mmCIF file of C-alpha atoms (C1' of nucleotides) in Angstrom:
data_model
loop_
_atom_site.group_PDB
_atom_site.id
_atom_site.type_symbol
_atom_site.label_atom_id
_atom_site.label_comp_id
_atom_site.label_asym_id
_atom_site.label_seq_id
_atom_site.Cartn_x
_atom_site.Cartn_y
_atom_site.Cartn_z
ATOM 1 C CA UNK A 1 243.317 129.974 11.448
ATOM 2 C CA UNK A 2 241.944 133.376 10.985
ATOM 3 C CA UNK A 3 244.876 135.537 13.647
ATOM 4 C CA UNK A 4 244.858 139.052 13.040
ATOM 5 C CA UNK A 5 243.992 140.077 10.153
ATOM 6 C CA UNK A 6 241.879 136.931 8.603
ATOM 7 C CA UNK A 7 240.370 138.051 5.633
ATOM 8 C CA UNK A 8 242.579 136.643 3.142
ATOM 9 C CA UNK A 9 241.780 133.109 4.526
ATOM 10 C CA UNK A 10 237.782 133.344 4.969
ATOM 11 C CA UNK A 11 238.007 134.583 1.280
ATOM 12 C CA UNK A 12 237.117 130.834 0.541
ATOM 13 C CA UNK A 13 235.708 129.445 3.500
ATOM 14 C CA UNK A 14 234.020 126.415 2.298
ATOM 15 C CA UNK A 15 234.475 123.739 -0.633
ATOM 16 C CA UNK A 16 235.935 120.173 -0.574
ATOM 17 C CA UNK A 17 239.396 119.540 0.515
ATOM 18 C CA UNK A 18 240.040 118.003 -2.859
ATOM 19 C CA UNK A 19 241.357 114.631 -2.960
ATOM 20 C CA UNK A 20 245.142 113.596 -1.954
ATOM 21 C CA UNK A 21 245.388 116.006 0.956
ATOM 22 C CA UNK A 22 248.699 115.260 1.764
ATOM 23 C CA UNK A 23 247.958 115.777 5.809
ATOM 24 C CA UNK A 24 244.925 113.721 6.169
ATOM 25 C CA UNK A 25 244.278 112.183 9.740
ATOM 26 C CA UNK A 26 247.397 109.723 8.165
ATOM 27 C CA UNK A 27 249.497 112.299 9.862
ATOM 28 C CA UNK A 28 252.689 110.152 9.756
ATOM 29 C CA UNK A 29 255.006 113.498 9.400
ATOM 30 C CA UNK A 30 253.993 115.480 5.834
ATOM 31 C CA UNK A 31 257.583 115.875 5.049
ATOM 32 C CA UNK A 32 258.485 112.962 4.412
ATOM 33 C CA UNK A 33 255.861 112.009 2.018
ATOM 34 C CA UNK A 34 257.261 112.502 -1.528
ATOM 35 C CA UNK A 35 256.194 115.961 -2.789
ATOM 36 C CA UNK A 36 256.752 115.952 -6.621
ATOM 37 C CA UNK A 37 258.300 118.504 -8.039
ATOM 38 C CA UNK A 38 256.450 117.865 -11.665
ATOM 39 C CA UNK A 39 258.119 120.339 -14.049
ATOM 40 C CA UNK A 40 259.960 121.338 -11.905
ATOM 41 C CA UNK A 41 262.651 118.838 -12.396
ATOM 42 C CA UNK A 42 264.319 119.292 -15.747
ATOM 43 C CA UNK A 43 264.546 123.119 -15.068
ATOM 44 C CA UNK A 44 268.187 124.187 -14.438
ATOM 45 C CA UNK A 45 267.210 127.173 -12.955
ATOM 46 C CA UNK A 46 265.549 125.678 -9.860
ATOM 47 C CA UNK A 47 268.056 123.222 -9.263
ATOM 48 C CA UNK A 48 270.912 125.891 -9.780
ATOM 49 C CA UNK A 49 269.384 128.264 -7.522
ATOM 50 C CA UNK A 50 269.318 125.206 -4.740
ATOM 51 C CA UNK A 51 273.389 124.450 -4.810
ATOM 52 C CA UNK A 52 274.061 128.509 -5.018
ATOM 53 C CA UNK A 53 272.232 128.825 -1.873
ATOM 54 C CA UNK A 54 273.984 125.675 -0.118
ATOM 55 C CA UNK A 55 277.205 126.745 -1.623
ATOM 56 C CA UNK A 56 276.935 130.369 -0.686
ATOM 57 C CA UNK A 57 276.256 128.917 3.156
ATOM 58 C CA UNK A 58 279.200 127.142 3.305
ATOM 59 C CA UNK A 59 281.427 129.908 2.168
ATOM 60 C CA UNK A 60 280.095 131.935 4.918
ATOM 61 C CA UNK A 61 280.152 129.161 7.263
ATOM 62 C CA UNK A 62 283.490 128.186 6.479
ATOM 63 C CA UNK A 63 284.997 132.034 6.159
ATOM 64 C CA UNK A 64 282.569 133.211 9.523
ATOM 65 C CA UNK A 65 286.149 133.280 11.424
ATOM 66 C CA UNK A 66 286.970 135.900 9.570
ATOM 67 C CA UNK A 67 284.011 137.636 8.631
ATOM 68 C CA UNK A 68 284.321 137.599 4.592
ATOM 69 C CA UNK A 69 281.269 136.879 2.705
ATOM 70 C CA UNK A 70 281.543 136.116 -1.144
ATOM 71 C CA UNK A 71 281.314 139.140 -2.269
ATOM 72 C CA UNK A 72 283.669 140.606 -0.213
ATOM 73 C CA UNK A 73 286.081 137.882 -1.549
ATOM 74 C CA UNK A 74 285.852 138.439 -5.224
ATOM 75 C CA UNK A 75 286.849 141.697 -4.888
ATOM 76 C CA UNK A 76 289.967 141.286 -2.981
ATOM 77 C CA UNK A 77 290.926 138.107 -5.066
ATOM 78 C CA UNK A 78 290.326 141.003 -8.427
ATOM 79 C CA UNK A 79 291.834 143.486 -6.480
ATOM 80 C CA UNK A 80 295.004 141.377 -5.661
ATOM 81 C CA UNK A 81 295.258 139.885 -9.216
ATOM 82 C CA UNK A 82 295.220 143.232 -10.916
ATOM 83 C CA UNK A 83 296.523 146.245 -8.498
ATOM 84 C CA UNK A 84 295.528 149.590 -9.764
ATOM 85 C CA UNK A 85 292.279 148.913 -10.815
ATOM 86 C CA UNK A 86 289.487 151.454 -10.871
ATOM 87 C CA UNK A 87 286.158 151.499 -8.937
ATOM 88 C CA UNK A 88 284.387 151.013 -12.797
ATOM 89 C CA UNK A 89 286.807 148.225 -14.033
ATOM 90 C CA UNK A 90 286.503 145.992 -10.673
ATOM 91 C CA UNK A 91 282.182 146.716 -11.041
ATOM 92 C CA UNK A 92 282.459 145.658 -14.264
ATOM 93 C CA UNK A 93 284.548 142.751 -14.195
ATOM 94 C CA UNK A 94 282.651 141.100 -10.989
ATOM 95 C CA UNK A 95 278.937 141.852 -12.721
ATOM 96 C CA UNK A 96 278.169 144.410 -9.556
ATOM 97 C CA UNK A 97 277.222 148.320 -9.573
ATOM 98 C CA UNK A 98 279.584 150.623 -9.335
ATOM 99 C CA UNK A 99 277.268 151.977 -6.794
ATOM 100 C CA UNK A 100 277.247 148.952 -4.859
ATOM 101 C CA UNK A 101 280.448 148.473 -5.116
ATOM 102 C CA UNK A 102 281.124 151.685 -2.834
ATOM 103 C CA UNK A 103 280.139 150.472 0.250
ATOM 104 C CA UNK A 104 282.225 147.084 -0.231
ATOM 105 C CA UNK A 105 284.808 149.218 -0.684
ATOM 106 C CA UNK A 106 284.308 151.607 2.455
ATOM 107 C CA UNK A 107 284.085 148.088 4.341
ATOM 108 C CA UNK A 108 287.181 146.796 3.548
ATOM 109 C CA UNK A 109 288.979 150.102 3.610
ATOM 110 C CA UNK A 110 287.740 150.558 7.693
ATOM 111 C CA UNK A 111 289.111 146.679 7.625
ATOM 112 C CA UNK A 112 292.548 148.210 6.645
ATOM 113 C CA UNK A 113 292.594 145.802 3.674
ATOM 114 C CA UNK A 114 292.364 148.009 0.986
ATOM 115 C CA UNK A 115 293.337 151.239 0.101
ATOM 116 C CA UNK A 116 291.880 154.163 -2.537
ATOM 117 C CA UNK A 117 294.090 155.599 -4.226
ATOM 118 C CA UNK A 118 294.149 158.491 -5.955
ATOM 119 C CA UNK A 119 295.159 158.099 -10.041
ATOM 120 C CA UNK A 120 297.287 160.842 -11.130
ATOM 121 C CA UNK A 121 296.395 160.244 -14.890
ATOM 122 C CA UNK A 122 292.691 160.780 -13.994
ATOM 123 C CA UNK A 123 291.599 162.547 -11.185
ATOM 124 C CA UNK A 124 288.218 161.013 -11.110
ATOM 125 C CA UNK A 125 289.175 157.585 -10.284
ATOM 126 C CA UNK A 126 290.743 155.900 -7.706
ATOM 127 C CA UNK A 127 293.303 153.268 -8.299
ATOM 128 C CA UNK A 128 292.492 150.278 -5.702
ATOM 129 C CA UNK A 129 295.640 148.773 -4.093
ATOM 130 C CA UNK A 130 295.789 146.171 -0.964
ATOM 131 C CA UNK A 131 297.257 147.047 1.822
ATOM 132 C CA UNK A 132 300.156 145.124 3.613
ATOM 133 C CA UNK A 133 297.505 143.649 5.875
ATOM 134 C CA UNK A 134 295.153 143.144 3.278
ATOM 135 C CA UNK A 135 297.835 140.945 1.357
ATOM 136 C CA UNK A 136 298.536 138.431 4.330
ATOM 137 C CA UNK A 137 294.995 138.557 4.841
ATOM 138 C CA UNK A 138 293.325 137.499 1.561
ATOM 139 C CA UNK A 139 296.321 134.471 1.682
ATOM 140 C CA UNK A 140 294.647 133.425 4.638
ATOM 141 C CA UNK A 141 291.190 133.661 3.201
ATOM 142 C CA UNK A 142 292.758 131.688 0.294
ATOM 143 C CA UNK A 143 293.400 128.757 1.901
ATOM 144 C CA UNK A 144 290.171 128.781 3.894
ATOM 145 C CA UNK A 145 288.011 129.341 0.507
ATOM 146 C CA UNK A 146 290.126 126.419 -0.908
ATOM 147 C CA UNK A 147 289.116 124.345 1.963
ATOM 148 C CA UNK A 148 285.154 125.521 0.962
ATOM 149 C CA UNK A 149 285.920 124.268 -2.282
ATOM 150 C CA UNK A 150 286.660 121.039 -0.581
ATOM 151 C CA UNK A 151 283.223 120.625 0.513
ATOM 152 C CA UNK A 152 282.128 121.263 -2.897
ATOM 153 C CA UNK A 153 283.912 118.372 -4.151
ATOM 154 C CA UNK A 154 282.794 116.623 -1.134
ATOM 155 C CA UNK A 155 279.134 116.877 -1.815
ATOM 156 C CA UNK A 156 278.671 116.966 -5.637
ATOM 157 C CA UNK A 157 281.903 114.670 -6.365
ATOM 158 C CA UNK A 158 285.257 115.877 -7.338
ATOM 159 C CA UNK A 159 284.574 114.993 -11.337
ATOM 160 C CA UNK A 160 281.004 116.574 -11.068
ATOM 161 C CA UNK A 161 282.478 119.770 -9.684
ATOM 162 C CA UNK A 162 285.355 120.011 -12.661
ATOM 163 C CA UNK A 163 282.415 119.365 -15.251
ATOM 164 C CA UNK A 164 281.282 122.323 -13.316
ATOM 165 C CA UNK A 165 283.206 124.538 -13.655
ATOM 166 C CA UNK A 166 284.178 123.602 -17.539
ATOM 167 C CA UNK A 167 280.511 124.240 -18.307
ATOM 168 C CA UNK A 168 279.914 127.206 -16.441
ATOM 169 C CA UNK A 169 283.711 129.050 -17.228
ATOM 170 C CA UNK A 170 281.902 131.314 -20.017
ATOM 171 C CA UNK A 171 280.003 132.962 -17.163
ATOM 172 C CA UNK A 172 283.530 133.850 -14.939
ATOM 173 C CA UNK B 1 287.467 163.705 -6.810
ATOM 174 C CA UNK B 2 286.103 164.297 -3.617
ATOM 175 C CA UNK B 3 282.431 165.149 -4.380
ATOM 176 C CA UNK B 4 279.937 165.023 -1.923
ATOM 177 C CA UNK B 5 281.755 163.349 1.296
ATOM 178 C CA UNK B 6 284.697 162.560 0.181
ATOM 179 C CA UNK B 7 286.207 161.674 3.732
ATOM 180 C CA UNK B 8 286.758 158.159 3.303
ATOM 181 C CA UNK B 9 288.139 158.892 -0.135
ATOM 182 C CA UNK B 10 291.036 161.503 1.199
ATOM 183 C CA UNK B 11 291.947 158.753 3.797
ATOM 184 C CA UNK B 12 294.725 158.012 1.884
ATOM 185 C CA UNK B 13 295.800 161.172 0.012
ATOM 186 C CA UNK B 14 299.182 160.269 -0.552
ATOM 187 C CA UNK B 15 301.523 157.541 -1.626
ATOM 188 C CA UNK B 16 302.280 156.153 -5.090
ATOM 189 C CA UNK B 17 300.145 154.676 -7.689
ATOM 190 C CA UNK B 18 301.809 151.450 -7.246
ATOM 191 C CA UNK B 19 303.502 149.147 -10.257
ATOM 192 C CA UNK B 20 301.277 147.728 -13.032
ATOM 193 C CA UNK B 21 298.434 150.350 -12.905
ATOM 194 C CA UNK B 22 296.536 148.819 -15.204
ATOM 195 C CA UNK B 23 295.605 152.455 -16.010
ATOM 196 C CA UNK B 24 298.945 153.922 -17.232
ATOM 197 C CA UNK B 25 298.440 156.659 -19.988
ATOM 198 C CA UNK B 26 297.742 154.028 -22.248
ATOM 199 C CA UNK B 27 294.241 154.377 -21.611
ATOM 200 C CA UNK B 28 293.256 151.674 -24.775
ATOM 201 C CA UNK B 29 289.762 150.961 -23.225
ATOM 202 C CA UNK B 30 290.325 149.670 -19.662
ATOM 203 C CA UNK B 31 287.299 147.292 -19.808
ATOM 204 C CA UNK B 32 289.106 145.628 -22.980
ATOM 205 C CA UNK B 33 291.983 144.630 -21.429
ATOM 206 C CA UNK B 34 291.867 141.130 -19.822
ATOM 207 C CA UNK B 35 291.971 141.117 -15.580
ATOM 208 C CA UNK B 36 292.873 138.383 -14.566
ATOM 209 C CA UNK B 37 290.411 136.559 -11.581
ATOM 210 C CA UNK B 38 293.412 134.534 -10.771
ATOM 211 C CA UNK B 39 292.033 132.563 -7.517
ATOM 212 C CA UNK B 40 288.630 133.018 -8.523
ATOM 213 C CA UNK B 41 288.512 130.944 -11.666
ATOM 214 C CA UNK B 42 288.729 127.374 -9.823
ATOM 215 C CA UNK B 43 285.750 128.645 -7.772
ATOM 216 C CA UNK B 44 282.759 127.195 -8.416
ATOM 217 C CA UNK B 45 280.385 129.318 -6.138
ATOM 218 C CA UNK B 46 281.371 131.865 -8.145
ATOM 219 C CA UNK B 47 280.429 130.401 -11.552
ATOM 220 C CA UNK B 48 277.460 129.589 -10.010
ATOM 221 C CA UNK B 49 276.615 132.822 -9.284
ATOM 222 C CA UNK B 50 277.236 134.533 -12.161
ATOM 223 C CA UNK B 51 275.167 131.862 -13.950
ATOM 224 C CA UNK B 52 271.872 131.685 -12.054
ATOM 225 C CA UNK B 53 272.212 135.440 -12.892
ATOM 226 C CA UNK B 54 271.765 134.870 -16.471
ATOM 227 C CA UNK B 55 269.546 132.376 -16.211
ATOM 228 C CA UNK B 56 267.037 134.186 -13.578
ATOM 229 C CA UNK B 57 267.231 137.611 -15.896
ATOM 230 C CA UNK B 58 266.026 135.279 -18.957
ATOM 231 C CA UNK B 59 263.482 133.304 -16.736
ATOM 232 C CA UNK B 60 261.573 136.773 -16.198
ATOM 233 C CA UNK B 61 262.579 138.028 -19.692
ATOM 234 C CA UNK B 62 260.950 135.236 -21.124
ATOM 235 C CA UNK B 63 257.984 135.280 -18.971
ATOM 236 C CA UNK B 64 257.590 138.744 -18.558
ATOM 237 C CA UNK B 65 254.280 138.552 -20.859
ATOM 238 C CA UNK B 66 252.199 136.377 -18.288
ATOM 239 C CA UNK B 67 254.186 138.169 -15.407
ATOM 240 C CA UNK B 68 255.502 135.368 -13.512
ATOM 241 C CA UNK B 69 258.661 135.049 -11.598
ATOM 242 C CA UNK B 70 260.666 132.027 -11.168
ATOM 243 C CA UNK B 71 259.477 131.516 -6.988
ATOM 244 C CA UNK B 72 255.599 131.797 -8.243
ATOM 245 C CA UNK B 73 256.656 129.544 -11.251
ATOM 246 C CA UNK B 74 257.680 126.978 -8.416
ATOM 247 C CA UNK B 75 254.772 127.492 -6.468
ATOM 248 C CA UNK B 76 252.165 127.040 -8.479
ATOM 249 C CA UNK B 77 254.167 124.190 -10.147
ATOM 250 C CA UNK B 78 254.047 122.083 -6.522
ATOM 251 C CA UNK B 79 250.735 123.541 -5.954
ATOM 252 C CA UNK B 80 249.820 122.171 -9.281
ATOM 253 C CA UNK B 81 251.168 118.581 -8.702
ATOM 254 C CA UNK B 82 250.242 117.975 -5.152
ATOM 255 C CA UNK B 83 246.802 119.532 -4.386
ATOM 256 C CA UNK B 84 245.647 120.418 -0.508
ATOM 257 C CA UNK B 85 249.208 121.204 0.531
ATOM 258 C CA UNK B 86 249.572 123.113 3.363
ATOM 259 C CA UNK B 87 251.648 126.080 3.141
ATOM 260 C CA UNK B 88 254.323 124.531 5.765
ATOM 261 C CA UNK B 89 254.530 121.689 3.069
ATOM 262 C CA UNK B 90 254.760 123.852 0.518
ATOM 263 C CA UNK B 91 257.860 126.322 1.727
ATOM 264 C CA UNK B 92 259.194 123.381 3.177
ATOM 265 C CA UNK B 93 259.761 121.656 -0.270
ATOM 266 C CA UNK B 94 260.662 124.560 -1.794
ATOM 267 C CA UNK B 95 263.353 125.889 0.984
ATOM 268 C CA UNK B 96 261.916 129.206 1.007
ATOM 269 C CA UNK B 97 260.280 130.578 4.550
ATOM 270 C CA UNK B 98 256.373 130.350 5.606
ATOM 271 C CA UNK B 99 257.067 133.893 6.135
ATOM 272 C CA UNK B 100 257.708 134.859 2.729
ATOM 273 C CA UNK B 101 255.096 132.320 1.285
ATOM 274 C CA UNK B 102 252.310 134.381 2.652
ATOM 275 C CA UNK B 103 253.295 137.243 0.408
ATOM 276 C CA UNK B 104 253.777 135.305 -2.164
ATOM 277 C CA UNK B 105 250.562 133.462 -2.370
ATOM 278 C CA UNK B 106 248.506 136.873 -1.330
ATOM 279 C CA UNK B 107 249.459 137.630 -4.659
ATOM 280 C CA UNK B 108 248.674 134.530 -6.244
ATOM 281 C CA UNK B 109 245.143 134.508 -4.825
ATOM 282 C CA UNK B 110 244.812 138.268 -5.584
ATOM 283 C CA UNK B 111 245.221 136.848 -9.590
ATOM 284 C CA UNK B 112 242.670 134.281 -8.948
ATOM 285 C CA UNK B 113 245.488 131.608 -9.644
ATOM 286 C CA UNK B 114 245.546 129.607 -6.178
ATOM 287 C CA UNK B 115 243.001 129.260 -3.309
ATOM 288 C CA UNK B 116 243.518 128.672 0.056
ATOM 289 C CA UNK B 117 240.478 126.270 1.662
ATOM 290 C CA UNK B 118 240.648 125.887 5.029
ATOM 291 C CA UNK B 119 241.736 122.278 6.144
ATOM 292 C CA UNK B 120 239.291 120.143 7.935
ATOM 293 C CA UNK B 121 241.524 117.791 9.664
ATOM 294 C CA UNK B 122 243.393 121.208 11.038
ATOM 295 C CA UNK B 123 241.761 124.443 11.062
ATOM 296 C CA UNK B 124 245.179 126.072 11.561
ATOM 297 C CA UNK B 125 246.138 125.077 8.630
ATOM 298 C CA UNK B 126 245.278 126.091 4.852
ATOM 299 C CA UNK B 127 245.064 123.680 1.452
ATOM 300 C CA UNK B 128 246.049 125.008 -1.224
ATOM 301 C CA UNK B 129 244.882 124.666 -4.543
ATOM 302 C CA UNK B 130 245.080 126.066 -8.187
ATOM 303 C CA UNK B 131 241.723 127.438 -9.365
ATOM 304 C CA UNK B 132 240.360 126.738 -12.468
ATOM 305 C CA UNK B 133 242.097 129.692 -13.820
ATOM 306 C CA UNK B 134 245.552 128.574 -11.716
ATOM 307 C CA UNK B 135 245.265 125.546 -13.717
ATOM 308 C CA UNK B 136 244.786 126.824 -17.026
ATOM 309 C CA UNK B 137 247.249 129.756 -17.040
ATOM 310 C CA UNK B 138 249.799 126.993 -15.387
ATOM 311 C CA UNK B 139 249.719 125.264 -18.565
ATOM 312 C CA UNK B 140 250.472 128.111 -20.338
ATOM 313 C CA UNK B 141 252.817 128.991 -18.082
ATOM 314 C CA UNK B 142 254.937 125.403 -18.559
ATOM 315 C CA UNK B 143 255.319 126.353 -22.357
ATOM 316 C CA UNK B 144 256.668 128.995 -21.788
ATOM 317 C CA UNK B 145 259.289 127.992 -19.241
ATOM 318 C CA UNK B 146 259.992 124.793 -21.708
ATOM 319 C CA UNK B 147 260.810 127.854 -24.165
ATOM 320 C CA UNK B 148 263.479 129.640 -21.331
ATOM 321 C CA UNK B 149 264.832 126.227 -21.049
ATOM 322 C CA UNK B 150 265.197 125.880 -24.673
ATOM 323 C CA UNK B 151 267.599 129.155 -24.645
ATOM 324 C CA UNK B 152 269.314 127.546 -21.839
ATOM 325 C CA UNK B 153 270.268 124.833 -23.910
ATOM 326 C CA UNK B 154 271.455 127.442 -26.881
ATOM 327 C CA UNK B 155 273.562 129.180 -23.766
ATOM 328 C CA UNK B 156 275.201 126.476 -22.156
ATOM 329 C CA UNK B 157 275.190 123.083 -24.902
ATOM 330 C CA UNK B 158 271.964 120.815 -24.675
ATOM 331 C CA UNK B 159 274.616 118.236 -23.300
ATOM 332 C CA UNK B 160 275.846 119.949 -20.535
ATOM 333 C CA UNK B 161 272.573 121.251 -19.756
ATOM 334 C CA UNK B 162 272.084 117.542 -19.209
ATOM 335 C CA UNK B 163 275.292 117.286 -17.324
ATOM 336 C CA UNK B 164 274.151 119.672 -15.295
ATOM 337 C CA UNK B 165 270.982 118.640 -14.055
ATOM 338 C CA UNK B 166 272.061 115.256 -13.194
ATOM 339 C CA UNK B 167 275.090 116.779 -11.462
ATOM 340 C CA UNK B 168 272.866 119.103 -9.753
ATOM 341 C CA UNK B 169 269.403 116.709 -9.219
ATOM 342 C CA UNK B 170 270.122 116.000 -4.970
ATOM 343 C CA UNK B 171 269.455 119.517 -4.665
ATOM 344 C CA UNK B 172 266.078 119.401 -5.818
ATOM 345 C "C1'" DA C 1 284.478 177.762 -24.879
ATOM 346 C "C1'" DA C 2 280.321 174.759 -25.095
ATOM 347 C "C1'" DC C 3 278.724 170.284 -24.855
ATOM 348 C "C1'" DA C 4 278.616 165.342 -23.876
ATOM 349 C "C1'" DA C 5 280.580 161.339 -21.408
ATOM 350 C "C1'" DT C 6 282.732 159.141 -17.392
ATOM 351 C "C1'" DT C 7 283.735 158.256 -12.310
ATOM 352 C "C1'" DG C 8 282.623 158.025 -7.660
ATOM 353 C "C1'" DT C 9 278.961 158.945 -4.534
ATOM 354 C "C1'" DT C 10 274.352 159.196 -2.410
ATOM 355 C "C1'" DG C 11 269.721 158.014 -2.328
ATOM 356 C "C1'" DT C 12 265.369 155.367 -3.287
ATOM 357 C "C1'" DC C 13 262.751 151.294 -4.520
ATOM 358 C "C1'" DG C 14 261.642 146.469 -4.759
ATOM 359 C "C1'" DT C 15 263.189 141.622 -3.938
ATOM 360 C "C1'" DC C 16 264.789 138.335 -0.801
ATOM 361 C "C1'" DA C 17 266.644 135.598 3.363
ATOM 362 C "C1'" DA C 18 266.742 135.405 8.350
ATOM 363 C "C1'" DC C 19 264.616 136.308 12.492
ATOM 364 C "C1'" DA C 20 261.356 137.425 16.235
ATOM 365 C "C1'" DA C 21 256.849 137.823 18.043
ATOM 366 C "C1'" DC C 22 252.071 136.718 18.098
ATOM 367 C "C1'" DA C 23 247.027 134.424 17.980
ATOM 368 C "C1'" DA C 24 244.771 130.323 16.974
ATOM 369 C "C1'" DT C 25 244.959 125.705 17.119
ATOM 370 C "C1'" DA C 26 246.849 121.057 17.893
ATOM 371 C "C1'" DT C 27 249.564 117.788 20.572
ATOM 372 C "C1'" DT C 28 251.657 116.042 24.576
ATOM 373 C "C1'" DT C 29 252.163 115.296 29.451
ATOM 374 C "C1'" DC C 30 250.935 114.862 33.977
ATOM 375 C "C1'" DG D 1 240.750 116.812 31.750
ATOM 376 C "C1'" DA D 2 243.809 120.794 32.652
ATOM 377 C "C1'" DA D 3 248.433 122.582 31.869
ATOM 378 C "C1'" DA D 4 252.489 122.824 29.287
ATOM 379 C "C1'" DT D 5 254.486 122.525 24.723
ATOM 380 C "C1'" DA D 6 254.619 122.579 19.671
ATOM 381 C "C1'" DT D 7 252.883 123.911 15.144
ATOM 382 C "C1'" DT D 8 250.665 126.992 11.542
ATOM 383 C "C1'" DG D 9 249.798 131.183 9.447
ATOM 384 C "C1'" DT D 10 250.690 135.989 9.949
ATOM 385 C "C1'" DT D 11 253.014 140.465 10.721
ATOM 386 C "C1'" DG D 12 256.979 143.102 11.339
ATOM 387 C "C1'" DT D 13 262.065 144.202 11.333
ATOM 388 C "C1'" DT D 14 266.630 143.852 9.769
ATOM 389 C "C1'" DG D 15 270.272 143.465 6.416
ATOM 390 C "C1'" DA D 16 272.153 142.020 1.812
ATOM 391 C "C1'" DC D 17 271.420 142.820 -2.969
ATOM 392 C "C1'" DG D 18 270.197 144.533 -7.913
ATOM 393 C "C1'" DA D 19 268.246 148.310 -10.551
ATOM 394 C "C1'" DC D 20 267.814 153.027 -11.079
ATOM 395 C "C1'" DA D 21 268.170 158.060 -10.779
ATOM 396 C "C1'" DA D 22 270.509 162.214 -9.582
ATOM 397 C "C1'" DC D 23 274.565 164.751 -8.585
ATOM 398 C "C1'" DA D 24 279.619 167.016 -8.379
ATOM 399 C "C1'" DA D 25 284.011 166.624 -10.191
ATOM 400 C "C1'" DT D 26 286.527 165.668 -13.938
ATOM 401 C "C1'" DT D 27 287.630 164.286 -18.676
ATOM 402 C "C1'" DG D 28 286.906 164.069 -23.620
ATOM 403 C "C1'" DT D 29 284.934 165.997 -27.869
ATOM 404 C "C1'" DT D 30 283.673 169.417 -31.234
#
DNA sequence: AACAATTGTTGTCGTCAACAACAATATTTC
DNA sequence: GAAATATTGTTGTTGACGACAACAATTGTT
């Protein structure tokens, strides 16, 4: 080793390899000797943030035709559901920052799928309605996030995923 | 409105506030009143999300005394259980990138918790190993994590915690 | 009228995943 | 055994994201 910048690794230079080096000259492919995970299993937080990132991946994958990430989705589905909305009740219902939430919104506005508003009871806020386009879109996206959902039930079992969801519905 | 730039904002000047505002006059607290998430209930990336959320924020809450986040938790925890590791083992069993492990175990090695010894079957590659220290503050560590998981179980049911790790254990 | 709170916006900071490029080293192939 | 190829650790860049802070315009309160 030792590229660049090699001080970090000759910080320890010498010592023992210790005992169970997993690549000895037995170099019949590391990965697939068992790693154990020790505590590791038993912690829901590990093994949640695995299947988030898998599921999160196959959205994308399965919504890359037309170009809607999760996010993205949540708030048209919101913004569909409940026309009229403000900037702070869509932030606050999805769990994102309001300040965040402005560029989503300037996205999907170039998009032509959703349109600001202005509310005539208060002039601050704008009242978020989808547009024409952005209606016959997100029932497009529908059916493709439904077919996403497929290969949820797919991979985890159909009776796993509704446990799923039954457990996890006080966090929606 | 229109503050700063308010271009993208007077796109739409115009037009009516739509039926339904869910804004009328009746301005009773806006964040009280339920919106619906009609397609997004059903969705189970999203109740994923929202949950490994929670249970990241009370991960770091809960360690925040020793400091450790829940990718160094991991670490050191496979670090821990499978001495002389290389780092390509390491990120590979984790799913996170060799690129990012470097940071993360610069830091690790800056707190004296992990060392890397240079491999003698393959000098490109490191072993890694807990110090002395690693090993001690790891065990301290674990009972504190066993503590998080305890207010898991208070979150979510001890049951369906259960439920949920079996449901979710391929993806560890 | 003076003061505090809210809304949308802009900006910064730190974390993280996904790449690309590179030097050193190991492996393969002729 | 030399040349081509692959792997390992490292550095850097990019973009998505959460957490803040500051601000102008507006609303609500006293």
């Amino acid at each position: 080793m030792s590229n660049r910048a090699a001080q970090p690794a000759l910080k320890t230079p010498v010592s023992a390899n210790g005992k169970r080096g997993g690549n000895g000259k037995a170099r019949d492919q590391e990965q697939n000797i068992e790693i154990g995970l020790d505590g590791l299993v038993g912690h829901a937080g590990y093994a949640v943030r695995r299947f988030q990132i898998w599921i999160f991946q196959d959205f994308i994958r399965t919504l890359a035709a037309v170009d809607i990430k999760p996010t993205q989705y949540s708030v048209l589905t919101v913004i569909g559901a409940n026309p009229g909305l403000s900037q702070m009740a869509v932030a606050k219902r999805l769990g994102i920052e309001r300040a965040r939430l402005v560029h989503l919104l300037d996205s999907l506005e170039d998009r032509k799928l959703v349109r600001r508003v202005q509310s005539r009871t208060d002039r601050r806020s704008h009242a978020l309605h989808l547009t024409a386009r952005g209606e016959a879109s997100l029932r497009q996206f529908k059916l493709l996030a439904a077919e996403h959902e497929r290969h949820v039930a797919e991979k985890i079992g159909a009776e796993n995923r509704e446990q799923l969801l039954r457990i996890l519905a006080p966090f929606t």
